[in-house]
Amino acid sequence: MPDSPLSASPYEVLGVPRDADAVALRLAYRRALRTAHPDTGGDPARFHAVQLAWELVGTPEARAAFDRGAARGGAPAPTREAWAPAAPKPRRDSRPLARSYGHPGGLSRERYLSRIREWAGRGVTLDDPYDPALVRGAPRDIRHVLADALAEEATARSLATLGIAYTVWHDLATDAAGRDLPPKLDHLVLGPTGLFAIQSEDWGGTVAMKRGELVGEPLDGERPMRALAARAKAIGRAARVKPTALIIVVPDEHAAEPLELGGTNRGAVVALVRRSRLASAVREGLPGSAHLGGTEVMEVRSRLQAVVRFA
């Protein structure tokens, strides 16, 4: 299974509850297979997902292994190594990193731990809140919080490689969050190519840019670019600066193009970027985005350092 906690489980792919009996499971598989088959106008990707789902839970043995948290073939599924906070690793690269402040993914992990414990129930001791069987059984909104924490941490690792010319702030506090969203901006990056407000997301599915906003089935009515612009504006107003670019970064498989522009929002270039393309997009600067002179970068950095607070 994919590493994201938000990836659909076999039960979700087949459209049955986790406690469905073997008869209901097989009926759901046959129905899903007919609907998704390319020969009948179905989607090849969906067809493959249905086949993989059946491979994981189609027999009593495979289903028991999956429910224990084992992946296909009995190999360990993502556990603490993939989903829990990672221990610092020794650097092998001697090149200077970007100056970084804040705790990327910190608030999202706090929210996940609070919600997973509340969902498990009072008085229940969770030996491992990142146990794959526990995570897979949790409601989607809880898994989404963990997926976002992982996305923020992955973005932070990418931004750190920008070099000493760049300054990065993570988990900046802001009162412009929007509907059921945490009161923070994930990342703010300052360097010679501009001031970038960045939001790291993992909705578990493909999104695209349309008229300056993201669209896609996984969004469920969200307007993420509008929310990002509000967060950036709140921080920029306090520091008397304006972002030159608004970026939403998603896992590579969730964007059709490495970089998709969406016009401008209050003078800031808007973009949807694959995670693997993010560092180069910042280094190069987005088309149409204003670059900053050395003196201007220093002045903007001083203003931001004076007002930035962390979530």
Coordinates of N, CA and C in Angstrom, one line a residue, residues 2-206:
P2 N 0.4 2.4 -0.6 CA 1.2 3.6 -0.5 C 1.4 4.1 0.9
D3 N 2.5 4.9 1.1 CA 2.9 5.3 2.4 C 1.9 6.3 3.1
S4 N 1.1 7.0 2.3 CA 0.2 8.0 2.9 C -0.8 7.4 3.7
P5 N -1.1 7.9 5.0 CA -2.2 7.4 5.8 C -3.5 7.7 5.1
L6 N -3.6 8.6 4.2 CA -4.8 8.9 3.5 C -5.2 8.0 2.3
S7 N -4.2 7.2 1.9 CA -4.5 6.3 0.8 C -5.7 5.4 1.2
A8 N -6.5 5.2 0.2 CA -7.7 4.4 0.4 C -7.4 3.0 0.8
S9 N -8.0 2.4 1.9 CA -7.8 1.1 2.3 C -8.5 0.2 1.3
P10 N -8.2 -1.1 1.2 CA -8.9 -2.1 0.4 C -10.4 -2.0 0.6
Y11 N -10.8 -1.9 1.9 CA -12.3 -1.8 2.2 C -12.9 -0.6 1.5
E12 N -12.2 0.5 1.6 CA -12.7 1.7 1.0 C -12.8 1.6 -0.5
V13 N -11.8 1.0 -1.1 CA -11.8 0.8 -2.6 C -13.0 -0.1 -3.0
L14 N -13.3 -1.1 -2.2 CA -14.4 -2.0 -2.6 C -15.7 -1.5 -2.1
G15 N -15.7 -0.5 -1.2 CA -17.0 0.1 -0.8 C -17.7 -0.7 0.2
V16 N -16.9 -1.3 1.2 CA -17.6 -2.1 2.2 C -17.0 -1.7 3.6
P17 N -17.7 -1.9 4.7 CA -17.1 -1.7 6.0 C -16.0 -2.7 6.3
R18 N -15.1 -2.4 7.3 CA -14.1 -3.3 7.6 C -14.6 -4.6 8.2
D19 N -15.8 -4.6 8.8 CA -16.3 -5.8 9.4 C -17.2 -6.6 8.4
A20 N -17.2 -6.3 7.1 CA -18.0 -7.0 6.2 C -17.6 -8.5 6.1
D21 N -18.7 -9.3 6.0 CA -18.3 -10.8 6.0 C -17.8 -11.1 4.6
A22 N -17.3 -12.4 4.4 CA -16.7 -12.8 3.2 C -17.6 -12.8 2.0
V23 N -18.9 -13.0 2.2 CA -19.8 -13.0 1.1 C -20.0 -11.6 0.6
A24 N -20.2 -10.6 1.5 CA -20.4 -9.2 1.1 C -19.1 -8.7 0.4
L25 N -18.0 -9.1 0.9 CA -16.7 -8.7 0.4 C -16.5 -9.2 -1.1
R26 N -16.9 -10.4 -1.3 CA -16.7 -10.9 -2.7 C -17.7 -10.3 -3.6
L27 N -19.0 -10.1 -3.2 CA -20.0 -9.4 -4.0 C -19.5 -8.0 -4.4
A28 N -18.9 -7.3 -3.4 CA -18.5 -5.9 -3.6 C -17.3 -5.9 -4.6
Y29 N -16.4 -6.9 -4.5 CA -15.3 -7.0 -5.4 C -15.8 -7.2 -6.9
R30 N -16.7 -8.1 -7.1 CA -17.2 -8.4 -8.4 C -17.9 -7.2 -9.0
R31 N -18.7 -6.5 -8.2 CA -19.4 -5.3 -8.6 C -18.4 -4.2 -9.0
A32 N -17.4 -4.0 -8.2 CA -16.4 -3.0 -8.5 C -15.6 -3.3 -9.7
L33 N -15.3 -4.6 -9.9 CA -14.5 -5.0 -11.0 C -15.3 -4.8 -12.3
R34 N -16.6 -5.1 -12.3 CA -17.4 -4.8 -13.5 C -17.5 -3.3 -13.8
T35 N -17.6 -2.5 -12.8 CA -17.8 -1.1 -13.0 C -16.5 -0.5 -13.5
A36 N -15.3 -1.0 -13.0 CA -14.0 -0.4 -13.4 C -13.4 -1.0 -14.6
H37 N -13.9 -2.1 -15.1 CA -13.2 -2.7 -16.2 C -13.1 -1.8 -17.4
P38 N -11.9 -1.7 -18.0 CA -11.7 -0.8 -19.2 C -12.6 -1.2 -20.4
D39 N -12.9 -2.5 -20.5 CA -13.7 -2.9 -21.7 C -15.1 -2.5 -21.6
T40 N -15.5 -2.1 -20.4 CA -16.9 -1.6 -20.3 C -16.9 -0.1 -20.0
G41 N -15.8 0.6 -20.4 CA -15.8 2.0 -20.2 C -15.3 2.5 -18.8
G42 N -14.7 1.6 -18.1 CA -14.2 1.9 -16.7 C -12.8 2.6 -16.8
D43 N -12.3 3.0 -15.6 CA -11.0 3.6 -15.5 C -10.0 2.6 -15.2
P44 N -8.9 2.5 -16.1 CA -7.8 1.5 -15.8 C -7.2 1.6 -14.5
A45 N -7.0 2.9 -14.0 CA -6.4 3.0 -12.7 C -7.3 2.5 -11.6
R46 N -8.6 2.7 -11.7 CA -9.5 2.2 -10.7 C -9.6 0.7 -10.8
F47 N -9.5 0.2 -12.0 CA -9.5 -1.3 -12.2 C -8.3 -1.9 -11.5
H48 N -7.1 -1.3 -11.6 CA -5.9 -1.8 -11.0 C -6.1 -1.7 -9.5
A49 N -6.7 -0.6 -9.0 CA -6.9 -0.5 -7.5 C -7.8 -1.5 -7.0
V50 N -8.8 -1.9 -7.7 CA -9.8 -2.9 -7.3 C -9.0 -4.3 -7.2
Q51 N -8.2 -4.6 -8.2 CA -7.5 -5.8 -8.2 C -6.5 -5.9 -7.0
L52 N -5.8 -4.8 -6.7 CA -4.9 -4.8 -5.6 C -5.6 -4.9 -4.3
A53 N -6.8 -4.3 -4.2 CA -7.6 -4.4 -3.0 C -8.0 -5.8 -2.7
W54 N -8.4 -6.5 -3.7 CA -8.8 -7.9 -3.6 C -7.5 -8.8 -3.2
E55 N -6.4 -8.5 -3.8 CA -5.2 -9.2 -3.4 C -4.8 -9.1 -2.0
L56 N -5.2 -7.9 -1.4 CA -4.8 -7.7 0.0 C -5.8 -8.2 1.0
V57 N -7.1 -8.3 0.6 CA -8.1 -8.8 1.6 C -9.0 -9.9 1.1
G58 N -8.7 -10.5 -0.1 CA -9.6 -11.4 -0.8 C -9.6 -12.8 -0.2
T59 N -8.6 -13.2 0.6 CA -8.6 -14.5 1.2 C -8.5 -14.3 2.7
P60 N -9.0 -15.2 3.5 CA -8.9 -15.1 5.0 C -7.5 -14.8 5.5
E61 N -6.5 -15.5 4.9 CA -5.2 -15.3 5.3 C -4.6 -13.9 5.0
A62 N -4.9 -13.4 3.7 CA -4.4 -12.1 3.3 C -5.1 -11.0 4.2
R63 N -6.4 -11.2 4.4 CA -7.2 -10.2 5.1 C -6.7 -10.1 6.6
A64 N -6.4 -11.3 7.2 CA -5.9 -11.3 8.6 C -4.6 -10.6 8.7
A65 N -3.7 -10.8 7.6 CA -2.4 -10.2 7.6 C -2.6 -8.7 7.5
F66 N -3.5 -8.3 6.6 CA -3.7 -6.8 6.3 C -4.2 -6.1 7.6
D67 N -5.2 -6.8 8.2 CA -5.8 -6.2 9.4 C -4.8 -6.1 10.6
R68 N -3.8 -7.0 10.6 CA -2.7 -6.9 11.6 C -1.7 -5.8 11.3
G69 N -1.8 -5.2 10.1 CA -0.9 -4.2 9.7 C 0.2 -4.6 8.8
A70 N 0.2 -5.8 8.3 CA 1.2 -6.3 7.3 C 0.8 -5.9 5.9
A71 N 1.8 -5.7 5.1 CA 1.6 -5.3 3.7 C 1.6 -6.6 2.9
R72 N 1.3 -6.4 1.6 CA 1.3 -7.5 0.6 C 2.6 -8.3 0.7
G73 N 2.5 -9.6 0.7 CA 3.6 -10.5 0.7 C 4.2 -10.6 2.1
G74 N 3.5 -10.1 3.2 CA 4.0 -10.3 4.5 C 5.0 -9.3 4.9
A75 N 5.4 -8.4 4.0 CA 6.4 -7.4 4.4 C 5.8 -6.3 5.3
P76 N 6.7 -5.7 6.2 CA 6.1 -4.7 7.1 C 5.5 -3.6 6.4
A77 N 4.3 -3.2 6.8 CA 3.7 -2.0 6.3 C 4.3 -0.8 6.9
P78 N 4.0 0.4 6.4 CA 4.5 1.6 7.0 C 4.1 1.7 8.5
T79 N 5.1 1.8 9.4 CA 4.8 1.9 10.8 C 5.5 3.2 11.3
R80 N 6.1 3.1 12.5 CA 6.8 4.2 13.1 C 7.8 4.8 12.2
E81 N 8.5 3.9 11.5 CA 9.6 4.4 10.6 C 9.1 5.4 9.5
A82 N 7.9 5.2 9.1 CA 7.3 6.0 8.0 C 6.4 7.1 8.6
W83 N 5.7 6.9 9.6 CA 4.6 7.8 10.0 C 4.9 8.5 11.3
A84 N 5.7 8.0 12.2 CA 6.0 8.7 13.5 C 7.1 9.7 13.2
P85 N 7.3 10.7 14.1 CA 8.4 11.7 13.9 C 9.7 11.0 13.8
A86 N 10.5 11.4 12.8 CA 11.7 10.7 12.5 C 12.8 11.3 13.3
A87 N 13.8 10.5 13.7 CA 14.9 10.9 14.5 C 15.9 11.7 13.5
P88 N 16.6 12.7 14.0 CA 17.5 13.4 13.1 C 18.6 12.5 12.5
K89 N 18.9 12.7 11.3 CA 19.9 11.8 10.6 C 21.2 12.6 10.4
P90 N 22.3 12.0 10.5 CA 23.6 12.7 10.2 C 23.7 13.2 8.8
R91 N 24.2 14.4 8.6 CA 24.3 14.9 7.2 C 25.5 14.3 6.5
R92 N 25.3 14.0 5.2 CA 26.4 13.6 4.4 C 26.8 14.7 3.4
D93 N 26.1 15.7 3.4 CA 26.3 16.8 2.4 C 26.8 18.0 3.3
S94 N 28.0 18.6 2.9 CA 28.6 19.6 3.6 C 28.1 21.0 3.2
R95 N 27.3 21.1 2.1 CA 26.8 22.4 1.7 C 25.9 23.0 2.7
P96 N 26.0 24.4 2.9 CA 25.1 25.0 3.9 C 23.7 24.9 3.6
L97 N 22.8 24.8 4.6 CA 21.4 24.7 4.4 C 20.8 26.0 4.6
A98 N 19.5 26.1 4.1 CA 18.7 27.3 4.4 C 18.5 27.5 5.9
R99 N 18.5 28.8 6.3 CA 18.2 29.1 7.7 C 16.7 28.8 8.0
S100 N 16.4 27.9 8.9 CA 15.1 27.5 9.2 C 14.7 27.8 10.6
Y101 N 13.4 28.2 10.8 CA 12.8 28.4 12.1 C 11.5 27.7 12.2
G102 N 11.1 27.4 13.4 CA 9.8 26.7 13.6 C 9.9 25.2 13.5
H103 N 8.7 24.6 13.7 CA 8.7 23.1 13.8 C 7.7 22.6 12.7
P104 N 8.2 22.3 11.6 CA 7.3 21.8 10.5 C 6.5 20.6 10.9
G105 N 5.2 20.6 10.7 CA 4.3 19.5 11.0 C 4.0 19.4 12.5
G106 N 4.6 20.2 13.3 CA 4.4 20.0 14.8 C 2.9 20.2 15.2
L107 N 2.3 21.2 14.8 CA 0.9 21.4 15.2 C 0.0 20.3 14.6
S108 N 0.2 19.9 13.4 CA -0.6 18.8 12.7 C -0.4 17.5 13.5
R109 N 0.8 17.2 14.0 CA 1.0 16.0 14.8 C 0.2 16.1 16.1
E110 N 0.3 17.3 16.7 CA -0.5 17.5 18.0 C -2.0 17.2 17.7
R111 N -2.5 17.8 16.6 CA -3.9 17.6 16.3 C -4.2 16.2 16.1
Y112 N -3.3 15.5 15.3 CA -3.6 14.1 15.1 C -3.6 13.2 16.4
L113 N -2.6 13.4 17.2 CA -2.6 12.7 18.5 C -3.8 12.9 19.3
S114 N -4.2 14.2 19.4 CA -5.4 14.5 20.2 C -6.7 13.8 19.6
R115 N -6.8 13.9 18.3 CA -8.0 13.3 17.6 C -8.0 11.8 17.7
I116 N -6.8 11.2 17.5 CA -6.8 9.7 17.5 C -7.1 9.1 18.8
R117 N -6.7 9.9 19.9 CA -6.9 9.4 21.3 C -8.4 9.7 21.6
E118 N -9.0 10.8 21.1 CA -10.4 11.0 21.4 C -11.2 10.0 20.7
W119 N -10.8 9.6 19.4 CA -11.6 8.6 18.7 C -11.5 7.2 19.3
A120 N -10.3 6.9 19.8 CA -10.1 5.6 20.5 C -11.0 5.5 21.7
G121 N -11.2 6.6 22.4 CA -12.1 6.6 23.6 C -11.4 6.9 24.9
R122 N -12.1 7.5 25.8 CA -11.5 7.8 27.1 C -11.1 6.5 27.8
G123 N -10.0 6.5 28.5 CA -9.5 5.4 29.3 C -8.8 4.3 28.5
V124 N -8.8 4.5 27.1 CA -8.1 3.5 26.3 C -6.6 4.0 26.1
T125 N -5.7 3.1 26.4 CA -4.3 3.4 26.3 C -3.8 3.0 24.9
L126 N -3.3 4.0 24.2 CA -2.7 3.7 22.8 C -1.2 3.4 23.0
D127 N -0.8 2.2 22.9 CA 0.6 1.9 22.9 C 1.4 2.5 21.8
D128 N 0.8 2.6 20.6 CA 1.4 3.2 19.5 C 0.4 3.9 18.6
P129 N 0.2 5.2 18.7 CA -0.8 5.9 18.0 C -0.5 5.9 16.5
Y130 N 0.7 5.4 16.1 CA 1.0 5.4 14.6 C 1.0 3.9 14.1
D131 N 0.4 3.0 14.9 CA 0.3 1.6 14.5 C -0.6 1.6 13.2
P132 N -0.1 0.9 12.2 CA -0.8 1.0 10.9 C -2.3 0.5 10.9
A133 N -2.5 -0.6 11.7 CA -3.9 -1.1 11.8 C -4.8 0.0 12.5
L134 N -4.3 0.7 13.5 CA -5.0 1.7 14.1 C -5.3 2.9 13.1
V135 N -4.3 3.3 12.4 CA -4.4 4.4 11.5 C -5.4 4.1 10.4
R136 N -5.3 2.9 9.8 CA -6.1 2.5 8.7 C -7.6 2.4 9.1
G137 N -7.8 2.1 10.4 CA -9.2 2.0 10.9 C -9.8 3.4 11.3
A138 N -9.0 4.4 11.4 CA -9.5 5.7 11.8 C -10.3 6.4 10.7
P139 N -11.2 7.3 11.1 CA -11.9 8.1 10.1 C -11.0 8.9 9.2
R140 N -11.5 9.2 8.0 CA -10.7 9.8 7.0 C -10.1 11.2 7.5
D141 N -11.0 11.9 8.3 CA -10.5 13.3 8.7 C -9.3 13.2 9.6
I142 N -9.2 12.1 10.4 CA -8.1 11.9 11.3 C -6.9 11.5 10.5
R143 N -7.0 10.6 9.6 CA -5.9 10.2 8.7 C -5.4 11.4 7.9
H144 N -6.3 12.3 7.5 CA -5.9 13.5 6.7 C -5.0 14.4 7.5
V145 N -5.2 14.5 8.8 CA -4.4 15.3 9.6 C -2.9 14.8 9.7
L146 N -2.8 13.4 9.8 CA -1.5 12.8 9.9 C -0.8 12.9 8.5
A147 N -1.6 12.7 7.4 CA -1.1 12.9 6.1 C -0.5 14.3 5.8
D148 N -1.2 15.3 6.4 CA -0.7 16.7 6.2 C 0.6 16.9 7.0
A149 N 0.7 16.3 8.2 CA 1.9 16.4 9.0 C 3.1 15.9 8.2
L150 N 2.9 14.7 7.6 CA 4.0 14.1 6.8 C 4.3 14.9 5.6
A151 N 3.3 15.5 5.0 CA 3.5 16.4 3.8 C 4.3 17.6 4.2
E152 N 4.0 18.2 5.4 CA 4.7 19.4 5.8 C 6.2 19.1 6.1
E153 N 6.4 17.9 6.7 CA 7.8 17.5 7.0 C 8.6 17.2 5.8
A154 N 8.0 16.6 4.8 CA 8.6 16.4 3.5 C 9.0 17.7 2.8
T155 N 8.1 18.7 2.8 CA 8.3 20.0 2.2 C 9.5 20.6 2.9
A156 N 9.6 20.5 4.3 CA 10.6 21.2 5.0 C 12.0 20.6 4.6
R157 N 12.0 19.3 4.4 CA 13.3 18.7 4.0 C 13.7 19.2 2.6
S158 N 12.8 19.4 1.8 CA 13.1 19.9 0.4 C 13.6 21.4 0.5
L159 N 12.9 22.2 1.3 CA 13.2 23.6 1.4 C 14.6 23.8 2.1
A160 N 15.0 22.9 2.9 CA 16.3 23.0 3.6 C 17.4 23.0 2.6
T161 N 17.2 22.4 1.5 CA 18.3 22.3 0.5 C 18.5 23.5 -0.3
L162 N 17.7 24.6 -0.1 CA 17.8 25.8 -0.9 C 19.1 26.5 -0.7
G163 N 19.8 26.4 0.4 CA 21.0 27.0 0.6 C 20.9 28.3 1.5
I164 N 22.1 28.8 1.9 CA 22.1 29.9 2.9 C 21.5 31.2 2.4
A165 N 21.3 31.3 1.1 CA 20.6 32.6 0.6 C 19.2 32.6 1.0
Y166 N 18.6 31.6 1.5 CA 17.2 31.5 1.8 C 16.9 31.4 3.3
T167 N 15.8 31.9 3.7 CA 15.3 31.8 5.1 C 13.9 31.2 5.0
V168 N 13.7 30.2 5.9 CA 12.4 29.5 5.9 C 11.8 29.5 7.3
W169 N 10.6 29.8 7.4 CA 9.8 29.8 8.6 C 8.7 28.7 8.4
H170 N 8.5 27.9 9.5 CA 7.5 26.8 9.4 C 6.5 27.0 10.5
D171 N 5.3 26.6 10.2 CA 4.2 26.6 11.2 C 4.0 28.0 11.8
L172 N 3.8 29.0 11.0 CA 3.6 30.4 11.4 C 2.1 30.6 11.9
A173 N 2.0 31.1 13.0 CA 0.6 31.4 13.6 C -0.1 32.5 12.8
T174 N -1.4 32.3 12.5 CA -2.2 33.3 11.8 C -3.6 33.1 12.2
D175 N -4.4 34.1 12.3 CA -5.8 34.0 12.6 C -6.7 33.9 11.4
A176 N -6.1 33.7 10.2 CA -6.9 33.6 9.0 C -6.9 32.2 8.5
A177 N -7.5 31.3 9.2 CA -7.4 29.8 8.9 C -8.5 29.4 8.0
G178 N -9.7 29.8 8.2 CA -10.8 29.3 7.3 C -11.5 28.1 8.0
R179 N -12.4 27.5 7.2 CA -13.3 26.4 7.7 C -12.5 25.2 8.3
D180 N -12.6 24.9 9.5 CA -12.1 23.7 10.2 C -10.6 23.5 9.8
L181 N -9.9 24.6 9.7 CA -8.5 24.5 9.3 C -7.6 25.0 10.5
P182 N -6.4 24.5 10.6 CA -5.5 25.0 11.7 C -5.1 26.4 11.5
P183 N -4.9 27.1 12.6 CA -4.6 28.6 12.5 C -3.1 28.8 12.2
K184 N -2.7 28.4 11.0 CA -1.3 28.5 10.7 C -1.0 28.5 9.2
L185 N 0.1 29.1 8.8 CA 0.7 29.0 7.5 C 1.8 28.0 7.6
D186 N 1.8 27.0 6.7 CA 2.8 25.9 6.8 C 4.2 26.4 6.6
H187 N 4.5 27.2 5.6 CA 5.9 27.6 5.3 C 5.9 29.0 4.7
L188 N 6.9 29.7 5.0 CA 7.2 31.0 4.4 C 8.6 31.0 4.0
V189 N 9.0 31.3 2.8 CA 10.3 31.2 2.3 C 10.7 32.5 1.7
L190 N 11.9 33.0 2.1 CA 12.4 34.3 1.6 C 13.8 34.1 1.0
G191 N 14.0 34.7 -0.2 CA 15.3 34.6 -0.8 C 15.3 35.5 -2.0
P192 N 16.4 35.5 -2.8 CA 16.5 36.4 -3.9 C 15.5 36.2 -5.0
T193 N 14.8 35.1 -5.0 CA 13.8 34.9 -6.1 C 12.4 35.2 -5.6
G194 N 12.3 35.7 -4.3 CA 11.0 36.2 -3.9 C 10.6 35.8 -2.5
L195 N 9.4 36.1 -2.1 CA 8.8 35.7 -0.8 C 7.6 34.7 -1.1
F196 N 7.8 33.5 -0.8 CA 6.9 32.4 -1.1 C 6.1 32.0 0.1
A197 N 4.7 32.0 0.0 CA 3.9 31.4 1.0 C 3.5 30.1 0.5
I198 N 3.7 29.0 1.3 CA 3.6 27.7 0.8 C 2.7 26.9 1.8
Q199 N 1.8 26.1 1.2 CA 1.0 25.2 2.0 C 1.2 23.8 1.5
S200 N 1.5 22.8 2.4 CA 1.7 21.4 2.1 C 0.5 20.7 2.3
E201 N 0.0 19.9 1.3 CA -1.2 19.2 1.4 C -1.1 17.8 0.8
D202 N -2.0 16.9 1.4 CA -2.2 15.6 0.8 C -3.6 15.2 1.0
W203 N -4.4 15.3 -0.1 CA -5.8 15.0 0.0 C -6.1 13.6 -0.4
G204 N -5.1 12.8 -0.7 CA -5.3 11.4 -1.1 C -5.8 11.2 -2.5
G205 N -5.7 12.3 -3.3 CA -6.2 12.1 -4.7 C -5.7 13.3 -5.5
T206 N -6.0 13.3 -6.8 CA -5.5 14.3 -7.8 C -6.3 15.6 -7.7

